[in-house]
Coordinates of C-alpha atoms in Angstrom, one line a residue:
X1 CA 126.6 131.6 112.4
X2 CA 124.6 128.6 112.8
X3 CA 125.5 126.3 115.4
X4 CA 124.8 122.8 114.1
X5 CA 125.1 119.4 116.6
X6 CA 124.9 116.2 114.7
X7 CA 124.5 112.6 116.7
X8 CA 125.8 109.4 114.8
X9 CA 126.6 105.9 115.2
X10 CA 130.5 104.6 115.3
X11 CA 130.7 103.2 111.4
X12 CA 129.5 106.4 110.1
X13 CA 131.2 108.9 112.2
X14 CA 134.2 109.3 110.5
X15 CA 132.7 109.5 107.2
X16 CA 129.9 112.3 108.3
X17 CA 133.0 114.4 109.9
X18 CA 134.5 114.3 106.3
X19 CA 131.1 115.1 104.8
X20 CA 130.6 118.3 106.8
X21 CA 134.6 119.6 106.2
X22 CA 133.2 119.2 102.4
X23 CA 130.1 121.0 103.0
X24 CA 131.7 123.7 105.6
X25 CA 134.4 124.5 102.7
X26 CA 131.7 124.6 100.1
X27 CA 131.5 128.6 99.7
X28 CA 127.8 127.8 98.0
X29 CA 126.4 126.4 101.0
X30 CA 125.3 128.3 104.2
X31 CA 127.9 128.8 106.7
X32 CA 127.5 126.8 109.9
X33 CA 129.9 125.4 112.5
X34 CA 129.3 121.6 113.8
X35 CA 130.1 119.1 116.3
X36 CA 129.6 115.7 115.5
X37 CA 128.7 113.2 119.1
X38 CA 129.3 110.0 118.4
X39 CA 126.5 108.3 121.3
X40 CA 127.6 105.0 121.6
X41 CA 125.6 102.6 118.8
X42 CA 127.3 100.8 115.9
X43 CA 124.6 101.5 113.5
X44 CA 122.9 105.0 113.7
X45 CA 119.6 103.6 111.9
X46 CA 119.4 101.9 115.6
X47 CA 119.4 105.1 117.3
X48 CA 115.5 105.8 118.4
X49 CA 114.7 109.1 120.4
X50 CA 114.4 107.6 123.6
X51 CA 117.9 106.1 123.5
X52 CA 119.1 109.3 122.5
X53 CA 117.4 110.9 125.1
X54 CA 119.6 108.8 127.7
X55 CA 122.8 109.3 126.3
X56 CA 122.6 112.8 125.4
X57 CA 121.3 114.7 128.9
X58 CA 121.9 118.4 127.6
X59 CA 122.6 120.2 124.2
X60 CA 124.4 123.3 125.2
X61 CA 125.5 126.1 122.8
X62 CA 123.8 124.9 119.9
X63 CA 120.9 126.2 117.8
X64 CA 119.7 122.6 116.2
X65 CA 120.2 118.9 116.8
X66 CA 120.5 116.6 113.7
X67 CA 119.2 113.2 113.8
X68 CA 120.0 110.6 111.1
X69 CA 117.3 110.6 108.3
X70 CA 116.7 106.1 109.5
X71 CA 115.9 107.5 113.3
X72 CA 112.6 106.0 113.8
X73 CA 109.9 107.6 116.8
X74 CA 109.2 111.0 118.1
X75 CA 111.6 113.9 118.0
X76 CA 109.4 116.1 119.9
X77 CA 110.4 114.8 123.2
X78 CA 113.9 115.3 122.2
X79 CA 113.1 119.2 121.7
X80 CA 111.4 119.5 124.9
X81 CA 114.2 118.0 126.8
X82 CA 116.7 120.0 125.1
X83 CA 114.8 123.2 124.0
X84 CA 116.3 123.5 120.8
X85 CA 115.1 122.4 117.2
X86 CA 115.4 118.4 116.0
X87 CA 115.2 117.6 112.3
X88 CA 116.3 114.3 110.5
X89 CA 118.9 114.7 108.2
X90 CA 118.7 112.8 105.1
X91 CA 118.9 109.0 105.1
X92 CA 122.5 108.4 103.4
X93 CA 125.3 110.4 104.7
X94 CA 126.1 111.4 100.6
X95 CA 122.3 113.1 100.3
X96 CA 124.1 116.0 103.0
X97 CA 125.1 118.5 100.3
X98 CA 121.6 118.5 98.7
X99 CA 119.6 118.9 102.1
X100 CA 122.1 121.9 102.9
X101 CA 121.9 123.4 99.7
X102 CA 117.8 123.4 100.6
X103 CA 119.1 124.4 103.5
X104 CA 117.6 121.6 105.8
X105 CA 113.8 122.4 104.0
X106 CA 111.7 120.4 102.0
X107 CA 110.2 122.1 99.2
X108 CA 106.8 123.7 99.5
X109 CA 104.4 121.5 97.3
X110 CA 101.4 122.5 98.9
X111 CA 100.5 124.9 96.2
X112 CA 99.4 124.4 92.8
X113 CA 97.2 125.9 89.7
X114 CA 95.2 123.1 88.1
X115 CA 92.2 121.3 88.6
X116 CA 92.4 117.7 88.5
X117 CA 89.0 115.6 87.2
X118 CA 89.1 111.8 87.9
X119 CA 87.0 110.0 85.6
X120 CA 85.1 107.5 86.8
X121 CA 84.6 105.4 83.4
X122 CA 82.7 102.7 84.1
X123 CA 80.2 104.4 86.1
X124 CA 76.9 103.1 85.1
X125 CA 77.6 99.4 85.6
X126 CA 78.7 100.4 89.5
X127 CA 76.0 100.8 92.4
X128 CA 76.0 104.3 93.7
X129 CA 77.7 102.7 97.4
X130 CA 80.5 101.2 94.5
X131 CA 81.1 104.9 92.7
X132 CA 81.4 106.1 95.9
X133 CA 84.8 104.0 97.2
X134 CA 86.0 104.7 93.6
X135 CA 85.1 108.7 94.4
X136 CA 87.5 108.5 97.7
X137 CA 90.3 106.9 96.1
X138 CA 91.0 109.4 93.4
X139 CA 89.9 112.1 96.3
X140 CA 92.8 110.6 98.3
X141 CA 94.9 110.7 95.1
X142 CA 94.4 114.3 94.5
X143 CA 91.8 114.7 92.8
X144 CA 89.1 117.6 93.7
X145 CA 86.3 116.7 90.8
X146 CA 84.5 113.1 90.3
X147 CA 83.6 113.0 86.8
X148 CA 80.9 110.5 86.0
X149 CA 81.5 108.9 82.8
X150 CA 78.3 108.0 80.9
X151 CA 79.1 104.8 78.3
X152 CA 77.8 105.1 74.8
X153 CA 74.5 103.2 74.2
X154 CA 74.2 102.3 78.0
X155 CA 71.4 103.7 80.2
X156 CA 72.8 105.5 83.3
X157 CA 69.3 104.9 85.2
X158 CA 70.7 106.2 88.4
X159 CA 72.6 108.9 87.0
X160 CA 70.8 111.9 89.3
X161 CA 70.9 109.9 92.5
X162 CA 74.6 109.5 92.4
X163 CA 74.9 112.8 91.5
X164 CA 73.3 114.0 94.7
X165 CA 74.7 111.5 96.2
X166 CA 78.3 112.5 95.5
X167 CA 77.2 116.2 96.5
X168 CA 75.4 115.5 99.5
X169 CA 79.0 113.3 100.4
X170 CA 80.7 117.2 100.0
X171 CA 82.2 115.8 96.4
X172 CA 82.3 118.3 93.4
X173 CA 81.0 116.3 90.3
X174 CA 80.9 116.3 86.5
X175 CA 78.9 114.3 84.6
X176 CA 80.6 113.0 81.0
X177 CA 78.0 112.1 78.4
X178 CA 77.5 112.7 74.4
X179 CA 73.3 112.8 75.2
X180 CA 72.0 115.8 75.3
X181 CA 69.4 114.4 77.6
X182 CA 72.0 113.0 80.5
X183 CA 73.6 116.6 80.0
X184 CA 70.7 118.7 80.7
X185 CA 69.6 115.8 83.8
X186 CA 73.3 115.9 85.6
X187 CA 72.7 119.9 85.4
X188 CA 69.4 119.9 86.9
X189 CA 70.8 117.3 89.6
X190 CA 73.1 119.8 90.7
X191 CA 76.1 118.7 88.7
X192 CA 79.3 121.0 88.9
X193 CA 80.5 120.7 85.1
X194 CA 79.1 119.2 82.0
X195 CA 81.7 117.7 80.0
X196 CA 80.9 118.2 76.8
X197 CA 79.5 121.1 75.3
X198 CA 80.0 122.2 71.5
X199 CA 78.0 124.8 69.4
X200 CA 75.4 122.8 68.6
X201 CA 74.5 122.0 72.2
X202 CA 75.4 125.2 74.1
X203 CA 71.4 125.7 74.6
X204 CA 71.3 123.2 77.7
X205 CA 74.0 125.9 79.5
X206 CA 71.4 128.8 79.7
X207 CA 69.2 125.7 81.1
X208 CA 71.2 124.8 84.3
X209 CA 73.7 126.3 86.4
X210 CA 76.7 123.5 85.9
X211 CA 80.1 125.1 84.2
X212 CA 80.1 123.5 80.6
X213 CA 83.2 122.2 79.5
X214 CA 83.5 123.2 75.4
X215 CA 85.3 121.0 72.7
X216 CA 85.2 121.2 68.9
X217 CA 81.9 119.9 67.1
X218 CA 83.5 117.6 65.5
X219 CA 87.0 116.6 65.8
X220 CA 90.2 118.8 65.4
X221 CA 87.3 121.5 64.6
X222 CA 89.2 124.0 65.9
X223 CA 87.1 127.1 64.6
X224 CA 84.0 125.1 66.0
X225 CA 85.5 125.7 69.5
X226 CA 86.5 128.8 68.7
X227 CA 83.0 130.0 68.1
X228 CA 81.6 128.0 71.4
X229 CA 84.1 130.0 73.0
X230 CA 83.0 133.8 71.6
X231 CA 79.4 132.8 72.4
X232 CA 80.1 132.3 76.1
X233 CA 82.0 135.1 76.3
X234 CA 79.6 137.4 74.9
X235 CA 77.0 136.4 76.9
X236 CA 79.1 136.4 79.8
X237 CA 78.9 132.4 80.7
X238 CA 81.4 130.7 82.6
X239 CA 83.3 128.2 80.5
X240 CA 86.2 125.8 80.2
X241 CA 87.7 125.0 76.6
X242 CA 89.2 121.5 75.6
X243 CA 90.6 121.3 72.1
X244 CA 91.1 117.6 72.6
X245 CA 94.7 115.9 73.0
X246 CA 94.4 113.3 70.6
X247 CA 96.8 109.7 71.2
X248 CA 100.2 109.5 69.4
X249 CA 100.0 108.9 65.1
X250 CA 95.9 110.0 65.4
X251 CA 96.9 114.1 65.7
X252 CA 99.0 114.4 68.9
X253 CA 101.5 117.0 67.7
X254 CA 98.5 118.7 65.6
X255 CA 96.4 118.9 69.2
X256 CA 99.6 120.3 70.8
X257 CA 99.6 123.3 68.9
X258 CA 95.8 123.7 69.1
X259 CA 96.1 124.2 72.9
X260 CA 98.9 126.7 72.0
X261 CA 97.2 128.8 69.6
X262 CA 94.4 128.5 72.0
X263 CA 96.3 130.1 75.0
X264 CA 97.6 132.8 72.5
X265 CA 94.3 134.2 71.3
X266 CA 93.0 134.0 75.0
X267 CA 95.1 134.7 77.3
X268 CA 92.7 134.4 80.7
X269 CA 90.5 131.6 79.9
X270 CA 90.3 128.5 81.3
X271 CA 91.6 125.4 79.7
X272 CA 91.3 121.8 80.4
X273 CA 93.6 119.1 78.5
X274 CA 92.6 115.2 79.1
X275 CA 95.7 113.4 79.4
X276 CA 94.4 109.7 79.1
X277 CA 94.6 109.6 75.6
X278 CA 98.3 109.5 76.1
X279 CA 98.3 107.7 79.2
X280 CA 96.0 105.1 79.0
X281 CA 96.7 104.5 75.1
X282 CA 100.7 104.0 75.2
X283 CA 102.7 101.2 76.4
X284 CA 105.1 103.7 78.7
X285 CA 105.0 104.2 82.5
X286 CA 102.9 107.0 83.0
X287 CA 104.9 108.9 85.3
X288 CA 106.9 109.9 82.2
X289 CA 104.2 110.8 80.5
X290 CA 102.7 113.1 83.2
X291 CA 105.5 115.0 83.7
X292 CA 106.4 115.8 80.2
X293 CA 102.3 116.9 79.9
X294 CA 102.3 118.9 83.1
X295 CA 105.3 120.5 82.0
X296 CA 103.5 121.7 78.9
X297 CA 100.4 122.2 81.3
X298 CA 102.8 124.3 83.2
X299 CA 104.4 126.4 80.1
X300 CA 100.3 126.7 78.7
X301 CA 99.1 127.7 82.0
X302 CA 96.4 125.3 81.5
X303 CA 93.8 125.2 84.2
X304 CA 92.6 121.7 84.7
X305 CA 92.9 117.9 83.6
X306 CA 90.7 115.1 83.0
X307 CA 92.9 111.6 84.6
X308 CA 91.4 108.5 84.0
X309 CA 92.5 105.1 85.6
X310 CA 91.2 102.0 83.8
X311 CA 94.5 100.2 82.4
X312 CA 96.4 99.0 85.1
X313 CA 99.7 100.8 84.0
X314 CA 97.8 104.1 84.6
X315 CA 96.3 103.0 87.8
X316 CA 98.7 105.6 89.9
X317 CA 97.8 108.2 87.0
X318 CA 95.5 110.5 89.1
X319 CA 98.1 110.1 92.4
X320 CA 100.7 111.3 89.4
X321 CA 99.0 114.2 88.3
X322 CA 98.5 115.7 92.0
X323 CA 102.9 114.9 92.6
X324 CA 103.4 116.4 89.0
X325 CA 100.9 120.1 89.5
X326 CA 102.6 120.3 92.6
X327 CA 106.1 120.1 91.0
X328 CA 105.3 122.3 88.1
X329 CA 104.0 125.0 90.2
X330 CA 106.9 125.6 92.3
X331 CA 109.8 124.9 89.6
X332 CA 107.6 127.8 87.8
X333 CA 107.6 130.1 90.6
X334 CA 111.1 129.6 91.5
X335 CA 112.5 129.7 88.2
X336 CA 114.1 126.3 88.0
X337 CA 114.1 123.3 86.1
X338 CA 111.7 120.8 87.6
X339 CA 114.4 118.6 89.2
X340 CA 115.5 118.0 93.2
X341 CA 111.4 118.9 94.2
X342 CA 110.1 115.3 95.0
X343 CA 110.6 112.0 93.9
X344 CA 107.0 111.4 93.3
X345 CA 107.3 110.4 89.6
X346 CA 110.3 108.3 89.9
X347 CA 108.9 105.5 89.9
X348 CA 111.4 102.7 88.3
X349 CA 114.9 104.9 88.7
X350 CA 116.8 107.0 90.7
X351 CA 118.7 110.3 89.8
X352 CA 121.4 109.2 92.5
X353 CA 121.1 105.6 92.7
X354 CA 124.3 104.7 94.1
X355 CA 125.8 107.1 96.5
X356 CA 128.7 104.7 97.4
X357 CA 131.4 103.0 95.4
X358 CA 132.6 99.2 95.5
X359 CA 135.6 100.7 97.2
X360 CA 134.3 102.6 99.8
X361 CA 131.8 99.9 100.5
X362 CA 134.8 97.5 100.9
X363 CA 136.6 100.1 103.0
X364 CA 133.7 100.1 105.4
X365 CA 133.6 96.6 105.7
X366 CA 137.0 96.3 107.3
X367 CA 135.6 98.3 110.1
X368 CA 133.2 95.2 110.8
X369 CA 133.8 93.6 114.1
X370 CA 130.3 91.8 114.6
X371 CA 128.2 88.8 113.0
X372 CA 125.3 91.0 111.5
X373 CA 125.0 90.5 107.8
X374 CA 125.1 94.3 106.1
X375 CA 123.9 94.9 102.2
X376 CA 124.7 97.5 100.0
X377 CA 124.5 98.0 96.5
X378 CA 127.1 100.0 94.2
X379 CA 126.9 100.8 90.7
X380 CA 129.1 97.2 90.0
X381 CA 127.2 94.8 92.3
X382 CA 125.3 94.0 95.6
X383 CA 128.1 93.4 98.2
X384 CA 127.0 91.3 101.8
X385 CA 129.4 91.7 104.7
X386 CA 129.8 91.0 108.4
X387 CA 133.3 90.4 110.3
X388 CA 133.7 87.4 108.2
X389 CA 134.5 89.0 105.2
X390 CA 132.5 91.0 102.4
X391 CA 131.1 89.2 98.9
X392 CA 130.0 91.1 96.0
X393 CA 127.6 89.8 93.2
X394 CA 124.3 90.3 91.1
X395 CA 122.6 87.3 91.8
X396 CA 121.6 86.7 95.6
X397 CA 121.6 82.8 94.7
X398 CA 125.5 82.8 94.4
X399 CA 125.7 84.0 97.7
X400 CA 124.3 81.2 99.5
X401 CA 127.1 78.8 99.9
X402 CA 129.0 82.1 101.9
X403 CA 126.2 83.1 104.2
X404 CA 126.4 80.4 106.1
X405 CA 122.8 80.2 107.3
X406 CA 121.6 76.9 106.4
X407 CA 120.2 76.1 109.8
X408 CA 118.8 79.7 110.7
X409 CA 115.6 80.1 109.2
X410 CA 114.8 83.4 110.3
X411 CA 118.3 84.9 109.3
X412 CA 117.5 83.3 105.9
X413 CA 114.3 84.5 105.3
X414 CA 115.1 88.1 106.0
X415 CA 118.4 87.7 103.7
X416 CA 116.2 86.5 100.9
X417 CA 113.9 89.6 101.3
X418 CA 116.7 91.9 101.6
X419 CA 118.9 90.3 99.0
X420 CA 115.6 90.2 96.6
X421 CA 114.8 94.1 96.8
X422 CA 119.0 94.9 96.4
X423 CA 118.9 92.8 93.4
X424 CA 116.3 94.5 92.3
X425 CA 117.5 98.1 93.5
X426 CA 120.8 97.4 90.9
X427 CA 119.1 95.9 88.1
X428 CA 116.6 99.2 88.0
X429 CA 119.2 101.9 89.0
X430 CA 117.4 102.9 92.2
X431 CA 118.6 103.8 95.8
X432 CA 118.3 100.6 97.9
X433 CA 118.4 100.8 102.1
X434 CA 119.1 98.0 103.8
X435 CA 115.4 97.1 106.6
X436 CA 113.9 100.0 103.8
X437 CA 111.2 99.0 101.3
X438 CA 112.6 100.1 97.7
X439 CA 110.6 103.8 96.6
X440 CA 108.3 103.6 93.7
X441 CA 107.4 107.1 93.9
X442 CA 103.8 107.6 94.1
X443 CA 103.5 103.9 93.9
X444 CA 105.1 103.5 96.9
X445 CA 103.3 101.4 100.3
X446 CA 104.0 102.5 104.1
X447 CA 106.4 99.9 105.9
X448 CA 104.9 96.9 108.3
X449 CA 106.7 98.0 110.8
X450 CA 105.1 95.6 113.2
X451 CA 105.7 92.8 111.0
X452 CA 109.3 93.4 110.6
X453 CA 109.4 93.7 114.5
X454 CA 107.1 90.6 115.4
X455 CA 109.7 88.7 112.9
X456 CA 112.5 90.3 114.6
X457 CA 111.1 88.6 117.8
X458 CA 109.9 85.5 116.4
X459 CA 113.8 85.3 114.9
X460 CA 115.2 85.7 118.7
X461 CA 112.9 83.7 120.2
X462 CA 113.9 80.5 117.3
X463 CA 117.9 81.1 118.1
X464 CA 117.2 81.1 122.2
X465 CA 115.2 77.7 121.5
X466 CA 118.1 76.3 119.3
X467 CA 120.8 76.9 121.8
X468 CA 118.7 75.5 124.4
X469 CA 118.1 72.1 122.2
X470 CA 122.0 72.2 121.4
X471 CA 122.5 72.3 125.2
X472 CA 120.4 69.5 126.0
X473 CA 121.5 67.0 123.2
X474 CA 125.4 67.5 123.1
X475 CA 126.6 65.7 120.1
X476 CA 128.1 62.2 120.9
X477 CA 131.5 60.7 120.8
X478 CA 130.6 57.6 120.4
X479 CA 131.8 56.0 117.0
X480 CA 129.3 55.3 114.3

């Protein structure tokens, strides 16, 4: 049996003993025995692996240390002091049951079975230096081909030289054009995929080497495509087939079924489905929208998709695509609904926003015996609480007049940050962590940690300056 130790802070020791007597009864979960060491900090977010490593000297007779899931720094000199394993649990004590039931593993979402083209749309009105910045975001995103979007009407002058460009750079590229003549150039260029081909254009594939990229000859042509698709195969071509997604009240559910009758007739083809006519041309977060389409992407065992980014709203779409393949995949291999594998395209809620009730949060403010301000949020309200006493509200400007912090800038200004993204955290139904910045999924930024720290300092420093200024101008008795 497993041997588990896990370090804490006072406030939540007793509530991550009752935790583990939960899990440790739960027949469902893997058996393991625990100890939990209590090291000596009020808050375990505090704890960093250096102060651990002072206070805890030796780990005997145990097979793995946990950390709490807020433990900033290095564990690895923790495991080569001890010479046993160190993970981070997760960050709220509540989140314990789910991490055991994975037993203490993230999910592997480093496979996946589609193809991801970023479009770059505007590409002939950007320099080849300015296609190239664009070409390493969506690579950074996920994506693995730069597709060149030629504009209707427009001359792409320096269409070749970005393509070898983008090659020469180690990119694979497709070129996007309804001229024949850009078509046959991109090929010649060295172009990876030619999007589009139909019937009446198939010559310019026996001209280059690039994979052509079929769709109907006219649209909803289904039989068009059907007959661009026997003609590659009998002459054995590589291909990919797009029957066109069309946007919501122009053919949607009518373009649905044509990628389902077209996986039925061939089952081992490869299929592409562009997904911006959905999410560039609906009002809706696009995280939504990407997982219902990869899901059907998933079920259709389609091969690739063409993301675009040129609305704002879908400027995470490509980053979306690569969280939502990833997701797919595995829930497909394992069997399972697609829920509990990242939260990558939850980008406005949480499935568990609230893992504490007003109750408990008022229970754990009685345990308070220091000036520190602590926020958390429950499904009723955002509660603020030190050893003064505990408030509860849904508007952070109600709980000025009780903060008491009128002539403590710094102490202000971080309340106001804090208070802001709880606020928000309750409004939205999402998890909120007090120091934490609030996770939009995909959308989310990496944490100034330095900032946070220099304020921190600067915060210190303004308090040591005020006591001194209060010690040398005592207030005066004199009568006014």
């Amino acid at each position: 049996m497993t041997r588990l130790l896990f370090l804490t802070g006072k406030l939540a020791e007793h509530s991550l003993r009752q935790i583990l007597q939960t899990i440790q009864a739960d027949s469902k979960q893997a058996p393991f025995e625990f100890e939990v060491k209590q090291i000596g900090v009020s808050v375990a977010a505090l704890m960093t692996p250096p102060l651990i490593a002072r206070r805890v000297a030796r780990v005997d007779h145990f097979d793995k240390v946990i950390v709490p899931g807020l433990c900033q720094g290095d564990l690895t000199q923790l495991e080569a002091q001890w010479g046993v394993p160190v993970e981070r649990g997760p960050k709220d004590l509540k989140d314990l049951p789910q991490y055991f039931g994975q037993q203490g593993k993230a999910p592997d979402l480093s496979q996946h079975s589609v193809k991801i083209f970023a479009e770059i749309v505007d590409a002939p009105d950007l320099n080849i230096a300015q296609i190239l910045v664009k070409a390493r975001h969506f690579q950074a995103q996920g994506a693995d081909v730069i597709d060149l979007g030629c504009l209707p009407g427009k001359a792409f002058a320096h269409m070749t030289e970005t393509v070898r460009t983008l090659k020469a750079e180690g990119f694979q590229v497709s070129v996007d054009s309804m001229r024949n003549e850009d078509l046959l150039a991109a090929g010649k260029a060295g172009a990876d995929y030619l999007l589009s081909l139909n019937e009446n254009n198939l010559w310019i594939a026996d001209e280059v080497a690039a994979t052509p990229i079929l769709i109907p000859a006219t649209p909803g042509n289904f039989a068009s495509l059907l007959r661009a698709i026997e003609h590659c195969l009998q002459h054995g071509r590589r291909f990919i087939a797009d029957p066109i997604l069309d946007p919501i009240h122009f053919g949607l559910t009518d373009s649905i079924v044509r990628y389902h009758k077209l996986r039925k007739k061939y089952p081992e083809i490869t299929i592409m489905m562009g997904v911006g006519n959905l999410t560039e041309l609906t009002d809706a977060d696009t995280t939504g929208i990407n997982a219902m389409l990869f899901g059907m992407i998933s079920e259709l065992n389609i091969n690739a998709v063409l993301a675009t980014s040129v609305s704002l709203h879908a400027s995470e779409a490509v980053a979306e695509a690569d969280v939502a393949r990833r997701i797919m995949y595995r829930a497909r291999q394992d069997k399972r609904l697609p829920r509990g594998y990242s939260p990558g395209l939850l980008g406005l809620h949480d499935r568990k926003p609230f893992p504490y009730s007003a109750q408990e949060i008022t229970e754990m403010a009685t345990q308070i015996k220091d000036p520190s301000f602590r926020i958390m949020v429950s499904e009723e309200a955002v509660h603020v609480y030190n050893r003064d006493g505990i408030q509860h509200d849904t508007d952070p400007y109600r709980f000025y007049a009780g903060l008491n912090v009128q002539n403590d800038a710094s102490h202000a200004f971080y309340l106001g940050v804090e208070l802001a993204r709880a606020q928000i955290a309750w409004q939205l139904k999402k998890r909120y962590v007090q120091d934490e910045l609030l996770d939009w999924g995909v959308a989310s930024i990496q944490q100034n940690k330095e900032a946070k720290v220099a304020h921190r300092e600067a915060s210190i420093k303004e308090r040591l300056e005020s006591a001194r200024l209060d010690q040398d101008n005592p207030p005066s008795n004199d009568a006014e």
